[in-house]
Amino acid sequence: MSMSFPHPLRAFSVGAQASTRLAEKIADDPPTNKTPQSMVTCVYQMHISACWCNVTVLWCKNLMNHSLNLIFNNPDGGEIYYSCKIELKPWLFWSKKGSKSFELEGCHVDVHWDLRSARFSGSPEPSSDYYVALVSEGEVVLMLGDYKKKAYKRTKARPALVDPTLFYKKENWKFRGNQSVMVDKQQVQVLWDVHDWLFNSPGAGHGLFIFKPGAPEPDDDQDGSSHGTGSDASDMSKYFSTISNATPEFCLFLYAWKME
């Protein structure tokens, strides 16, 4: 894999305000083109071959996928020029340990990761027992995780002379919600509550999915029936208000449990 910048990569310093706008843009439109149930976005500034570069670290988890995206942007903090995706889902023939290589304006960069023992505490971002290391010219220019000794042994690289700087971090959760989708040219309302399913121990909690044909009722008709204390509870209460006031029709309730 390789790429090149249309403008020379040069030394720069991006202020917190500019980096925040970039990270929020990426978070609102992740490279997976799928709305994540939960997401953690971090933006680092690192030193590569006597130049500065921004990298956005995006941990995403939804019902079917769990991934890490490393997104490199141009020196002005605008257009994205390269992204590297690492899947965390335990599919067959896929390893949670590996490496990738690419180029940034002629600079060779290697990404090494080991997520086999990674522990998670209710977040798509691991809390311990893992590493993700970016290496260029024999230096670890960015290190994620607490398995630093293993990373240096694996990469045979030395610590960077200039430490990377974290100047933005944002967590976005969407364990409960609703959305209208089209199925065979027919509108279907989909509501979900998957928090207990994703983060409780196996068998301790279930996920709930509700599928209802037709368009949702106008919000004005539902204001008096929503009693939730938060937006998640409000979404579910609005749904039950909708079906109670509408003509009886087909509705599918789907429950899911983790078995292992």
Short mmCIF file of C-alpha atoms in Angstrom, two decimals:
data_model
loop_
_atom_site.label_atom_id
_atom_site.label_comp_id
_atom_site.label_asym_id
_atom_site.label_seq_id
_atom_site.Cartn_x
_atom_site.Cartn_y
_atom_site.Cartn_z
CA MET A 1 0.00 0.00 0.00
CA SER A 2 1.30 3.45 -0.85
CA MET A 3 0.16 7.02 -1.26
CA SER A 4 1.56 10.49 -1.77
CA PHE A 5 0.52 13.96 -0.68
CA PRO A 6 -0.25 16.48 -3.43
CA HIS A 7 1.60 19.03 -1.28
CA PRO A 8 4.93 18.43 0.49
CA LEU A 9 4.65 17.19 4.05
CA ARG A 10 6.07 19.98 6.15
CA ALA A 11 6.50 20.92 9.76
CA PHE A 12 3.39 22.41 11.27
CA SER A 13 1.58 22.99 14.52
CA VAL A 14 -2.17 22.58 14.62
CA GLY A 15 -4.02 24.38 17.39
CA ALA A 16 -6.60 22.67 19.55
CA GLN A 17 -9.50 24.43 17.82
CA ALA A 18 -8.49 23.34 14.31
CA SER A 19 -7.79 19.76 15.38
CA THR A 20 -11.13 19.57 17.16
CA ARG A 21 -12.98 20.57 13.97
CA LEU A 22 -11.11 17.91 11.99
CA ALA A 23 -11.76 15.17 14.54
CA GLU A 24 -15.44 16.04 14.77
CA LYS A 25 -15.71 15.90 10.97
CA ILE A 26 -14.12 12.45 10.92
CA ALA A 27 -16.26 11.25 13.81
CA ASP A 28 -19.43 12.39 12.04
CA ASP A 29 -18.40 10.64 8.81
CA PRO A 30 -16.22 7.62 9.68
CA PRO A 31 -14.43 5.79 6.87
CA THR A 32 -16.47 2.62 7.43
CA ASN A 33 -19.62 4.41 6.15
CA LYS A 34 -21.57 2.64 8.89
CA THR A 35 -23.17 4.32 11.89
CA PRO A 36 -21.34 2.92 14.92
CA GLN A 37 -23.09 1.99 18.13
CA SER A 38 -20.09 3.37 20.01
CA MET A 39 -16.95 5.20 19.00
CA VAL A 40 -13.83 6.70 20.57
CA THR A 41 -11.91 9.32 18.58
CA CYS A 42 -8.38 10.47 19.43
CA VAL A 43 -6.19 12.86 17.43
CA TYR A 44 -2.41 12.78 17.84
CA GLN A 45 0.37 14.91 16.40
CA MET A 46 3.52 12.87 15.75
CA HIS A 47 6.97 13.44 14.32
CA ILE A 48 7.96 11.50 11.17
CA SER A 49 11.26 12.08 9.38
CA ALA A 50 11.79 15.61 10.72
CA CYS A 51 8.21 16.56 9.83
CA TRP A 52 4.93 16.68 11.72
CA CYS A 53 1.84 14.66 10.87
CA ASN A 54 -1.63 14.28 12.35
CA VAL A 55 -3.18 10.85 12.89
CA THR A 56 -6.74 10.24 14.01
CA VAL A 57 -7.26 7.00 15.95
CA LEU A 58 -10.86 5.84 15.61
CA TRP A 59 -12.15 2.86 17.64
CA CYS A 60 -15.60 1.79 16.35
CA LYS A 61 -17.98 -0.92 17.50
CA ASN A 62 -21.46 -1.76 16.25
CA LEU A 63 -23.63 -4.87 16.15
CA MET A 64 -21.56 -6.68 13.55
CA ASN A 65 -18.14 -5.01 13.48
CA HIS A 66 -15.37 -3.88 15.79
CA SER A 67 -12.52 -2.00 14.17
CA LEU A 68 -9.62 0.41 14.58
CA ASN A 69 -9.03 3.08 11.94
CA LEU A 70 -5.81 5.09 11.67
CA ILE A 71 -6.46 8.18 9.55
CA PHE A 72 -3.65 10.44 8.33
CA ASN A 73 -4.44 13.96 7.17
CA ASN A 74 -2.52 16.66 5.36
CA PRO A 75 -0.49 19.29 7.28
CA ASP A 76 -3.29 21.85 7.13
CA GLY A 77 -5.66 19.54 8.99
CA GLY A 78 -8.08 19.16 6.10
CA GLU A 79 -8.41 16.42 3.49
CA ILE A 80 -7.77 12.81 4.51
CA TYR A 81 -5.02 11.22 2.41
CA TYR A 82 -4.62 7.76 3.88
CA SER A 83 -6.46 5.44 6.27
CA CYS A 84 -5.50 2.06 7.65
CA LYS A 85 -8.23 -0.22 9.01
CA ILE A 86 -7.67 -3.05 11.49
CA GLU A 87 -10.55 -5.42 12.20
CA LEU A 88 -11.00 -6.65 15.78
CA LYS A 89 -13.82 -9.08 15.06
CA PRO A 90 -12.81 -12.71 15.72
CA TRP A 91 -13.63 -14.18 12.31
CA LEU A 92 -11.99 -17.37 11.11
CA PHE A 93 -8.66 -16.97 9.27
CA TRP A 94 -8.15 -13.52 10.78
CA SER A 95 -5.47 -12.80 13.36
CA LYS A 96 -5.57 -10.19 16.10
CA LYS A 97 -1.81 -9.85 15.67
CA GLY A 98 -0.25 -8.48 12.50
CA SER A 99 1.30 -5.59 10.61
CA LYS A 100 0.77 -3.32 7.60
CA SER A 101 3.09 -1.05 5.64
CA PHE A 102 2.51 2.15 3.66
CA GLU A 103 4.25 5.39 2.68
CA LEU A 104 3.69 9.00 3.70
CA GLU A 105 5.41 11.33 1.22
CA GLY A 106 8.26 8.90 0.65
CA CYS A 107 8.55 7.94 4.34
CA HIS A 108 8.03 4.23 4.98
CA VAL A 109 5.67 3.55 7.90
CA ASP A 110 4.86 0.20 9.52
CA VAL A 111 1.88 -0.48 11.78
CA HIS A 112 2.23 -3.39 14.21
CA TRP A 113 -0.54 -4.58 16.51
CA ASP A 114 -1.29 -7.33 19.02
CA LEU A 115 -4.88 -7.38 20.29
CA ARG A 116 -5.09 -11.08 21.17
CA SER A 117 -5.29 -10.46 24.93
CA ALA A 118 -6.90 -7.01 24.81
CA ARG A 119 -9.33 -6.26 27.64
CA PHE A 120 -12.35 -4.00 27.25
CA SER A 121 -14.28 -2.15 29.96
CA GLY A 122 -17.48 -1.04 28.28
CA SER A 123 -15.70 0.88 25.52
CA PRO A 124 -14.66 0.07 21.94
CA GLU A 125 -11.15 1.17 22.95
CA PRO A 126 -9.16 -1.51 24.85
CA SER A 127 -8.35 -0.71 28.46
CA SER A 128 -5.25 -2.93 28.79
CA ASP A 129 -3.16 -5.85 27.51
CA TYR A 130 -2.51 -4.72 23.94
CA TYR A 131 -0.34 -2.56 21.71
CA VAL A 132 -0.58 -0.71 18.41
CA ALA A 133 2.74 0.75 17.26
CA LEU A 134 3.57 3.02 14.32
CA VAL A 135 7.21 2.72 13.25
CA SER A 136 9.20 4.91 10.86
CA GLU A 137 12.97 5.01 10.31
CA GLY A 138 13.63 2.74 13.27
CA GLU A 139 11.56 4.83 15.71
CA VAL A 140 8.20 4.08 17.33
CA VAL A 141 6.53 7.38 16.45
CA LEU A 142 3.22 6.45 18.10
CA MET A 143 2.52 3.82 20.75
CA LEU A 144 -0.98 2.82 21.87
CA GLY A 145 -1.60 0.40 24.72
CA ASP A 146 0.32 -0.87 27.73
CA TYR A 147 2.27 -3.75 26.11
CA LYS A 148 5.18 -1.45 25.34
CA LYS A 149 7.97 -3.96 26.03
CA LYS A 150 6.35 -6.47 23.68
CA ALA A 151 5.95 -3.79 21.03
CA TYR A 152 9.61 -2.72 21.16
CA LYS A 153 10.70 -6.36 21.05
CA ARG A 154 8.45 -7.09 18.08
CA THR A 155 9.35 -4.00 16.07
CA LYS A 156 13.04 -3.89 17.08
CA ALA A 157 12.67 -0.12 17.08
CA ARG A 158 13.70 2.52 19.60
CA PRO A 159 11.47 5.11 21.30
CA ALA A 160 10.92 8.31 19.34
CA LEU A 161 13.10 11.30 20.18
CA VAL A 162 9.98 13.50 20.02
CA ASP A 163 6.93 12.18 21.87
CA PRO A 164 3.56 12.34 20.11
CA THR A 165 0.95 14.71 21.52
CA LEU A 166 -2.69 13.86 22.19
CA PHE A 167 -4.77 16.98 21.68
CA TYR A 168 -8.28 15.63 21.19
CA LYS A 169 -10.39 12.77 22.53
CA LYS A 170 -14.11 12.20 22.22
CA GLU A 171 -16.39 9.28 23.10
CA ASN A 172 -19.67 8.75 21.32
CA TRP A 173 -22.18 6.09 22.41
CA LYS A 174 -25.32 4.92 20.67
CA PHE A 175 -26.48 1.75 22.40
CA ARG A 176 -30.17 2.67 22.16
CA GLY A 177 -31.95 4.42 19.36
CA ASN A 178 -34.11 4.17 16.26
CA GLN A 179 -33.77 4.65 12.53
CA SER A 180 -35.95 4.29 9.43
CA VAL A 181 -34.65 2.02 6.66
CA MET A 182 -35.96 0.91 3.27
CA VAL A 183 -36.66 -2.80 2.68
CA ASP A 184 -37.98 -3.77 -0.77
CA LYS A 185 -38.98 -0.12 -1.32
CA GLN A 186 -41.00 -0.15 1.92
CA GLN A 187 -40.13 2.00 4.94
CA VAL A 188 -39.40 0.08 8.14
CA GLN A 189 -38.75 1.51 11.61
CA VAL A 190 -35.89 -0.19 13.46
CA LEU A 191 -35.41 0.36 17.21
CA TRP A 192 -32.69 -1.18 19.31
CA ASP A 193 -31.33 -1.49 22.85
CA VAL A 194 -28.04 -3.41 22.83
CA HIS A 195 -26.11 -2.04 25.83
CA ASP A 196 -26.56 -5.11 28.08
CA TRP A 197 -25.97 -7.45 25.15
CA LEU A 198 -22.64 -5.87 24.24
CA PHE A 199 -21.13 -5.23 27.65
CA ASN A 200 -22.66 -7.65 30.17
CA SER A 201 -21.23 -11.12 30.74
CA PRO A 202 -22.66 -13.90 28.52
CA GLY A 203 -26.23 -14.75 29.46
CA ALA A 204 -26.57 -11.79 31.84
CA GLY A 205 -28.26 -9.41 29.42
CA HIS A 206 -29.97 -9.43 26.05
CA GLY A 207 -30.30 -7.13 23.08
CA LEU A 208 -33.70 -6.00 21.83
CA PHE A 209 -34.51 -5.17 18.20
CA ILE A 210 -37.93 -3.99 17.06
CA PHE A 211 -38.99 -3.89 13.40
CA LYS A 212 -42.21 -2.05 12.48
CA PRO A 213 -43.37 -1.37 8.91
CA GLY A 214 -44.39 2.15 7.98
CA ALA A 215 -43.20 5.68 8.61
CA PRO A 216 -42.82 7.00 12.17
CA GLU A 217 -45.50 9.23 13.64
CA PRO A 218 -44.82 13.01 13.71
CA ASP A 219 -42.97 14.11 16.83
CA ASP A 220 -45.75 16.54 17.71
CA ASP A 221 -48.14 13.65 18.27
CA GLN A 222 -45.74 11.93 20.65
CA ASP A 223 -44.68 14.75 22.96
CA GLY A 224 -47.18 13.93 25.66
CA SER A 225 -46.35 10.23 25.75
CA SER A 226 -42.58 10.27 26.23
CA HIS A 227 -41.64 9.84 29.87
CA GLY A 228 -37.98 8.83 29.62
CA THR A 229 -35.39 10.73 31.63
CA GLY A 230 -32.86 10.56 28.78
CA SER A 231 -32.80 10.44 25.02
CA ASP A 232 -32.44 6.64 24.92
CA ALA A 233 -35.45 6.03 27.13
CA SER A 234 -37.37 8.66 25.19
CA ASP A 235 -36.73 6.85 21.90
CA MET A 236 -38.24 3.62 23.23
CA SER A 237 -41.22 5.31 24.91
CA LYS A 238 -41.99 7.18 21.68
CA TYR A 239 -42.09 3.85 19.88
CA PHE A 240 -44.61 2.29 22.25
CA SER A 241 -46.72 5.46 22.05
CA THR A 242 -46.70 5.16 18.26
CA ILE A 243 -47.89 1.57 18.14
CA SER A 244 -50.53 2.19 20.80
CA ASN A 245 -52.14 5.02 18.81
CA ALA A 246 -51.85 3.45 15.36
CA THR A 247 -53.93 0.78 13.68
CA PRO A 248 -52.74 -2.70 14.79
CA GLU A 249 -50.29 -4.15 12.30
CA PHE A 250 -47.36 -6.56 12.03
CA CYS A 251 -44.43 -5.88 14.36
CA LEU A 252 -41.37 -8.06 15.00
CA PHE A 253 -39.58 -8.20 18.36
CA LEU A 254 -36.16 -9.87 18.23
CA TYR A 255 -34.16 -10.75 21.36
CA ALA A 256 -30.48 -11.73 21.27
CA TRP A 257 -28.19 -13.25 23.91
CA LYS A 258 -24.45 -13.85 24.02
CA MET A 259 -23.71 -17.51 24.68
CA GLU A 260 -19.91 -17.27 24.98
#
